[in-house]
Short mmCIF file of C-alpha atoms in Angstrom, two decimals:
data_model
loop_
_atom_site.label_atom_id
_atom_site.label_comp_id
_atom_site.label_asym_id
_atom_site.label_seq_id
_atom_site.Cartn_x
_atom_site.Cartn_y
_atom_site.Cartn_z
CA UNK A 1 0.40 17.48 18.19
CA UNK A 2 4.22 17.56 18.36
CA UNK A 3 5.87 14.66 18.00
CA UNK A 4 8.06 12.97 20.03
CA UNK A 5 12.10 13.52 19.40
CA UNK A 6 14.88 11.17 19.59
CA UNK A 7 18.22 12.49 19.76
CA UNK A 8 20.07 10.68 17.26
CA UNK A 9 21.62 11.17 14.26
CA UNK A 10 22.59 8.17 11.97
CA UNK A 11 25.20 6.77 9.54
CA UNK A 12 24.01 5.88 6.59
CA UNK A 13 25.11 2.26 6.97
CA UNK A 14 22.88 3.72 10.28
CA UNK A 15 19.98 3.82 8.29
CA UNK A 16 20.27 1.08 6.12
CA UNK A 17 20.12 -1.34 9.60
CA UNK A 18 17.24 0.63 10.56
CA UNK A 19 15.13 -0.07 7.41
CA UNK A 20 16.46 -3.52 6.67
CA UNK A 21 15.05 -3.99 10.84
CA UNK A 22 11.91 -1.56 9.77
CA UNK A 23 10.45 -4.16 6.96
CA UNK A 24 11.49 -7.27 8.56
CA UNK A 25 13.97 -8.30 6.77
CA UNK A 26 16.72 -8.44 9.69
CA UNK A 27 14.38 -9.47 12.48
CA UNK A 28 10.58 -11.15 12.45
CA UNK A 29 8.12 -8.75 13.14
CA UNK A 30 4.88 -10.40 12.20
CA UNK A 31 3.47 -13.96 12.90
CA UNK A 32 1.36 -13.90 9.37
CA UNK A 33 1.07 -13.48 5.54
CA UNK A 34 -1.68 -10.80 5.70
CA UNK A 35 -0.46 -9.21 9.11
CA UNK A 36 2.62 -8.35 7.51
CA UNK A 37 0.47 -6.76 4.33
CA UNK A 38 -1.76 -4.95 6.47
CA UNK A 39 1.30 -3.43 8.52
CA UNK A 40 2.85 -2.69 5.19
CA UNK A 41 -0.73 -1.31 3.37
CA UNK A 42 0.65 -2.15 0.11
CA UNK A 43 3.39 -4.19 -1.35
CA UNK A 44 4.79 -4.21 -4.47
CA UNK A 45 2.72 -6.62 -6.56
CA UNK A 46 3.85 -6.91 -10.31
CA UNK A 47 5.09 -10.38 -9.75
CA UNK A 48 2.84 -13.32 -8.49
CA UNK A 49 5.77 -15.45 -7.50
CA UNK A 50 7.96 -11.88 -5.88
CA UNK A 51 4.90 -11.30 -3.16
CA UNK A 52 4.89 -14.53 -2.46
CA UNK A 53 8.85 -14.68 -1.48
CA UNK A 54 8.50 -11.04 -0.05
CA UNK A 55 5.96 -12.47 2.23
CA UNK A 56 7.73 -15.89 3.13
CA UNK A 57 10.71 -14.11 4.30
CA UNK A 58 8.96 -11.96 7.06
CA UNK A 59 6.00 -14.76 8.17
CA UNK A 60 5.89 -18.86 8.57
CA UNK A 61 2.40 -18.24 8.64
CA UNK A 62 0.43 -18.43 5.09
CA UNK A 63 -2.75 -19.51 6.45
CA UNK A 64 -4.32 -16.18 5.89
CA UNK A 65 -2.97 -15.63 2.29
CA UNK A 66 -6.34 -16.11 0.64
CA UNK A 67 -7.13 -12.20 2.45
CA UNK A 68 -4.26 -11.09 0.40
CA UNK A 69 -5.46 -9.58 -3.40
CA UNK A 70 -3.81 -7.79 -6.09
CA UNK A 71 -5.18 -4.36 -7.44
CA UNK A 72 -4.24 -0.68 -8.53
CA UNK A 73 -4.55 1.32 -5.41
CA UNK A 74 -1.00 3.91 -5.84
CA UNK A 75 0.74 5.30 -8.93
CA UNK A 76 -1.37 3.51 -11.72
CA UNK A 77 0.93 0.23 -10.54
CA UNK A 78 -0.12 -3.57 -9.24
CA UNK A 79 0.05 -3.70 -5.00
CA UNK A 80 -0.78 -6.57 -2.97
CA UNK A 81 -2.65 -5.50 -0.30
CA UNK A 82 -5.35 -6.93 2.22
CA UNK A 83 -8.89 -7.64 1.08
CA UNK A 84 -9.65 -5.26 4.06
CA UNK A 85 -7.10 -2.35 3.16
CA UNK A 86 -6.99 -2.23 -0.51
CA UNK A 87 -10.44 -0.54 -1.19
CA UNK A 88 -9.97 2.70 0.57
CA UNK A 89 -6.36 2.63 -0.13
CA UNK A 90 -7.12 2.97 -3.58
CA UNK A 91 -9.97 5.55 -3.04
CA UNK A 92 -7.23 7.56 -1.33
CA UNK A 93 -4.75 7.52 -3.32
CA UNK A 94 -5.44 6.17 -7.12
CA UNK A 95 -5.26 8.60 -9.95
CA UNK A 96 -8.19 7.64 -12.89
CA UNK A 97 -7.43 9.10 -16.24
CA UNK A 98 -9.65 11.24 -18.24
CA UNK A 99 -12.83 9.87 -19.02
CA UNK A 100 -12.51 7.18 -16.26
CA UNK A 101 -15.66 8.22 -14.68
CA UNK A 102 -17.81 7.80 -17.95
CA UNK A 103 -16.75 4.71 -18.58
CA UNK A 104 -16.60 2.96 -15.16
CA UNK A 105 -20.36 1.76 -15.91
CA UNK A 106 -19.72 -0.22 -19.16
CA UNK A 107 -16.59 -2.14 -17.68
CA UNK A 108 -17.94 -2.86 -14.25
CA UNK A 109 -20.92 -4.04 -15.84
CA UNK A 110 -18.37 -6.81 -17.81
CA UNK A 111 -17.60 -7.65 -14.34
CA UNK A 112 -19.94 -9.88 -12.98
CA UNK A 113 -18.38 -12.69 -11.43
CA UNK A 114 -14.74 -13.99 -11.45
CA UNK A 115 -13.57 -13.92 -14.93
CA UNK A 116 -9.33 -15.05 -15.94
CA UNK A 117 -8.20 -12.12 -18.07
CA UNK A 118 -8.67 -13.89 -21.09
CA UNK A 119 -12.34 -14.37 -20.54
CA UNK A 120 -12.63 -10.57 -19.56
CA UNK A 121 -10.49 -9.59 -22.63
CA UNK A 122 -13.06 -11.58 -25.28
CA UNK A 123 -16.27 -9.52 -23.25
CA UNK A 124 -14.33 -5.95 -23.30
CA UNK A 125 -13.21 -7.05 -27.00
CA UNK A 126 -16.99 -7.31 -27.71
CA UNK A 127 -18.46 -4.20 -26.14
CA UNK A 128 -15.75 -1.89 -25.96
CA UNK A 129 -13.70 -2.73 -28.69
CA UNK A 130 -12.14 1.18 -28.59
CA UNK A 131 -10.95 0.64 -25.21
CA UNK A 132 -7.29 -1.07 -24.62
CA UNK A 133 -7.84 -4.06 -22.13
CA UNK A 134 -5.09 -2.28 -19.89
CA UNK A 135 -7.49 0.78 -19.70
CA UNK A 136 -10.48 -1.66 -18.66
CA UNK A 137 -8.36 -3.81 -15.74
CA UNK A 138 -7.30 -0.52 -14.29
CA UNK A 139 -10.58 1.30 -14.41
CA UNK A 140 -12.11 -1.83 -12.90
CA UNK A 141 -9.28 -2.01 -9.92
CA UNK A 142 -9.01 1.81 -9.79
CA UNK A 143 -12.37 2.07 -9.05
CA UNK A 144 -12.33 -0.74 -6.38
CA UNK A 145 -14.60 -2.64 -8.16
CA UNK A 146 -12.66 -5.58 -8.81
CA UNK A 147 -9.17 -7.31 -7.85
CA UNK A 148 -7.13 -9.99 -8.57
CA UNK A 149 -7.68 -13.04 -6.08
CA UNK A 150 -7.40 -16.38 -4.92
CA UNK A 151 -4.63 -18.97 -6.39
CA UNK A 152 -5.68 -18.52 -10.52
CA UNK A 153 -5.52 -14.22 -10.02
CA UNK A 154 -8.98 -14.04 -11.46
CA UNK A 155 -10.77 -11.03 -12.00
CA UNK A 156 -13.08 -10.79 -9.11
CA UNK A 157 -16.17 -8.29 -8.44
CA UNK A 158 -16.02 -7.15 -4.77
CA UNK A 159 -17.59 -5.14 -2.37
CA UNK A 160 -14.77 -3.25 -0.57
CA UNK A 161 -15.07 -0.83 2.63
CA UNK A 162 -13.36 2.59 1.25
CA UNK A 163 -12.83 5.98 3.40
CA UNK A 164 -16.49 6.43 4.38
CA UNK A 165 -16.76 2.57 5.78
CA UNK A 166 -13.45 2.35 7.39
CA UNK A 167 -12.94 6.56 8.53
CA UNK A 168 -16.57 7.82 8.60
CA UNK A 169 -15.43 9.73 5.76
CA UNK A 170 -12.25 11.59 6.83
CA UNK A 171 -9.42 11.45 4.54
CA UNK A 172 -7.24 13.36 6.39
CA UNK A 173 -7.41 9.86 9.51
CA UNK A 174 -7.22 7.43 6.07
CA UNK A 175 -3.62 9.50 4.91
CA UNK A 176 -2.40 9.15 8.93
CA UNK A 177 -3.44 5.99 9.18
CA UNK A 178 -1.59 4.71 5.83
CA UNK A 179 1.44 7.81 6.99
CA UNK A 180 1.96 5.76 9.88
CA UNK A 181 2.17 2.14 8.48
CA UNK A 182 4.67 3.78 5.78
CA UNK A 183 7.23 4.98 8.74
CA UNK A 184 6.37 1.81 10.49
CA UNK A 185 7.96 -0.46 7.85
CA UNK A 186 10.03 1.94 6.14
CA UNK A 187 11.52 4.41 8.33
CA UNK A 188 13.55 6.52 8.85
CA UNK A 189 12.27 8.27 5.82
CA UNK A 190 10.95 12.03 5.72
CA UNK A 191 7.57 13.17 4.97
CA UNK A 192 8.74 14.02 1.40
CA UNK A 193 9.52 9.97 0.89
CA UNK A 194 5.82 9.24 2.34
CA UNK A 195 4.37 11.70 -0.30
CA UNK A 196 6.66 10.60 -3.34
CA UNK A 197 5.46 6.67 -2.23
CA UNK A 198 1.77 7.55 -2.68
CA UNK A 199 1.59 10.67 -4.72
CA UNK A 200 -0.60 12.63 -1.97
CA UNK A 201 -0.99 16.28 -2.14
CA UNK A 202 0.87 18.30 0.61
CA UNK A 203 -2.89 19.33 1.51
CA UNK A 204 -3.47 15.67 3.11
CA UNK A 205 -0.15 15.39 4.03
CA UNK A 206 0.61 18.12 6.36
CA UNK A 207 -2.48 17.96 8.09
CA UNK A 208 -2.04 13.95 8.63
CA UNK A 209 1.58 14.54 10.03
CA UNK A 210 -0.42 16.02 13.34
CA UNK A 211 -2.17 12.59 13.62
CA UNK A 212 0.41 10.46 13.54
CA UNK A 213 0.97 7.87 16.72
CA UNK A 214 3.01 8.61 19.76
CA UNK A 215 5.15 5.78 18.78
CA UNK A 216 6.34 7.21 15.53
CA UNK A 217 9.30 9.62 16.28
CA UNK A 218 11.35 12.53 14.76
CA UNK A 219 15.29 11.83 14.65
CA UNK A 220 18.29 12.44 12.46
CA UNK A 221 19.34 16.13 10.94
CA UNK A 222 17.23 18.21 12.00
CA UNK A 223 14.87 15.90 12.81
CA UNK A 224 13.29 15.16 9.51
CA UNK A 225 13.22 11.81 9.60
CA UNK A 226 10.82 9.46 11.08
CA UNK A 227 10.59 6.18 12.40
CA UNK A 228 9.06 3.61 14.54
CA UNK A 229 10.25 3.41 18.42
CA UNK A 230 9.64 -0.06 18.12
CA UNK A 231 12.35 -0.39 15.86
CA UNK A 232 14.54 1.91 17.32
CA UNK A 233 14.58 -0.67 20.54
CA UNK A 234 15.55 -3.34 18.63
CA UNK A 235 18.83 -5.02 19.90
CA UNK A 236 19.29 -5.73 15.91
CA UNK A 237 18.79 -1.77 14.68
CA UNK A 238 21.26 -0.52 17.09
CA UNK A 239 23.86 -3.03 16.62
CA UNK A 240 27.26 -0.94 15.17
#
């Protein structure tokens, strides 16, 4: 369905205010740790100590951080995301390598309860000594087998709803639903930003952009950019 137009064309100091307001950095948008992960999907998640700041500056509330896990679910790169987002996030969108499949078996099966990653490196060092210990965290993650968790990061074997679970299978509603958290948190950003973020074909995209929310709106140059109305309310995104 079409989506709803606004008018306005920004600045790009215009923008900037927008976005800053979008991720809620500029104004508090969300009450906890993992509300503001699940509104984001993923956050960037190379750095323990990073997520933890990243969080702290848009909730008081850490209560719920033990939800929040590390994993491989976009560009072959370490997200925090939601215990309840993060497996069929990564089925969407994570790109195995050649010869994932094959070996997904023999380094799940190393898998079987919450290992540190030197404990997982000595088993993989043992029966796949061929296989870098990279290639065996991200085959585990990338397969949604296993994520980081709890305080020590360990290695743990999970059981994660993915697009069948959590869509009844449609991955077309799994690409709007994550399409509209992106312009949610980042907009205004265009529909070429969303794919370049996850990677997604234009054959999930296009079709997603007709599922998208009422409250996520077209504005700017010919209206290619997108955005939350939510934000565009704010008293702090339209200050000049």
């Amino acid at each position: 369905m079409p989506r709803p137009t606004s008018s306005a064309i920004f600045s790009r100091r215009d923008k900037a205010r927008l976005r800053l307001a979008s991720q809620g950095l500029t104004v508090q948008r969300w009450k906890s740790a993992e509300e503001v992960v699940r509104s984001f999907g993923v956050m960037q998640g190379q750095d323990l100590h990073s997520v933890g700041r990243s969080l702290a500056l848009r909730a008081e509330d850490h209560s719920d951080a033990g939800n929040i896990v590390r994993g491989y679910p976009i560009r072959n790169t370490l997200f925090a995301a939601s215990i309840k987002d993060i497996g069929w996030i990564t089925e969407l969108c994570a790109k195995g390598r050649k010869g994932d499949v094959e070996l997904r078996p023999e380094v799940n099966k190393l898998i079987d309860r919450p290992l540190s990653r030197a404990e997982l490196k000595e088993r993989a060092a043992t029966t796949l000594p061929e296989v870098a210990f990279w290639h065996v965290v991200r085959v585990a993650m990338e397969s949604g087998h296993a994520v980081y968790s709890g305080a020590d990061q360990l290695i743990t074997p999970v059981d994660l709803p993915g697009v069948e679970e959590t869509f009844n299978g449609d991955i077309v509603a799994a690409t709007a639903e994550l399409m509209t958290r992106y312009f949610r948190t980042h907009g205004p950003a265009t529909l070429q930003d969303f794919a370049w973020w996850t990677k997604l074909p234009q054959r999930l995209v296009r079709p997603a952009t007709q599922c998208l929310p009422p409250d996520i709106i077209r504005c700017g140059e010919e209206s290619q950019d997108l955005v939350s109305a939510e934000v565009m309310e704010m008293d702090e995104a339209r200050k000049k």
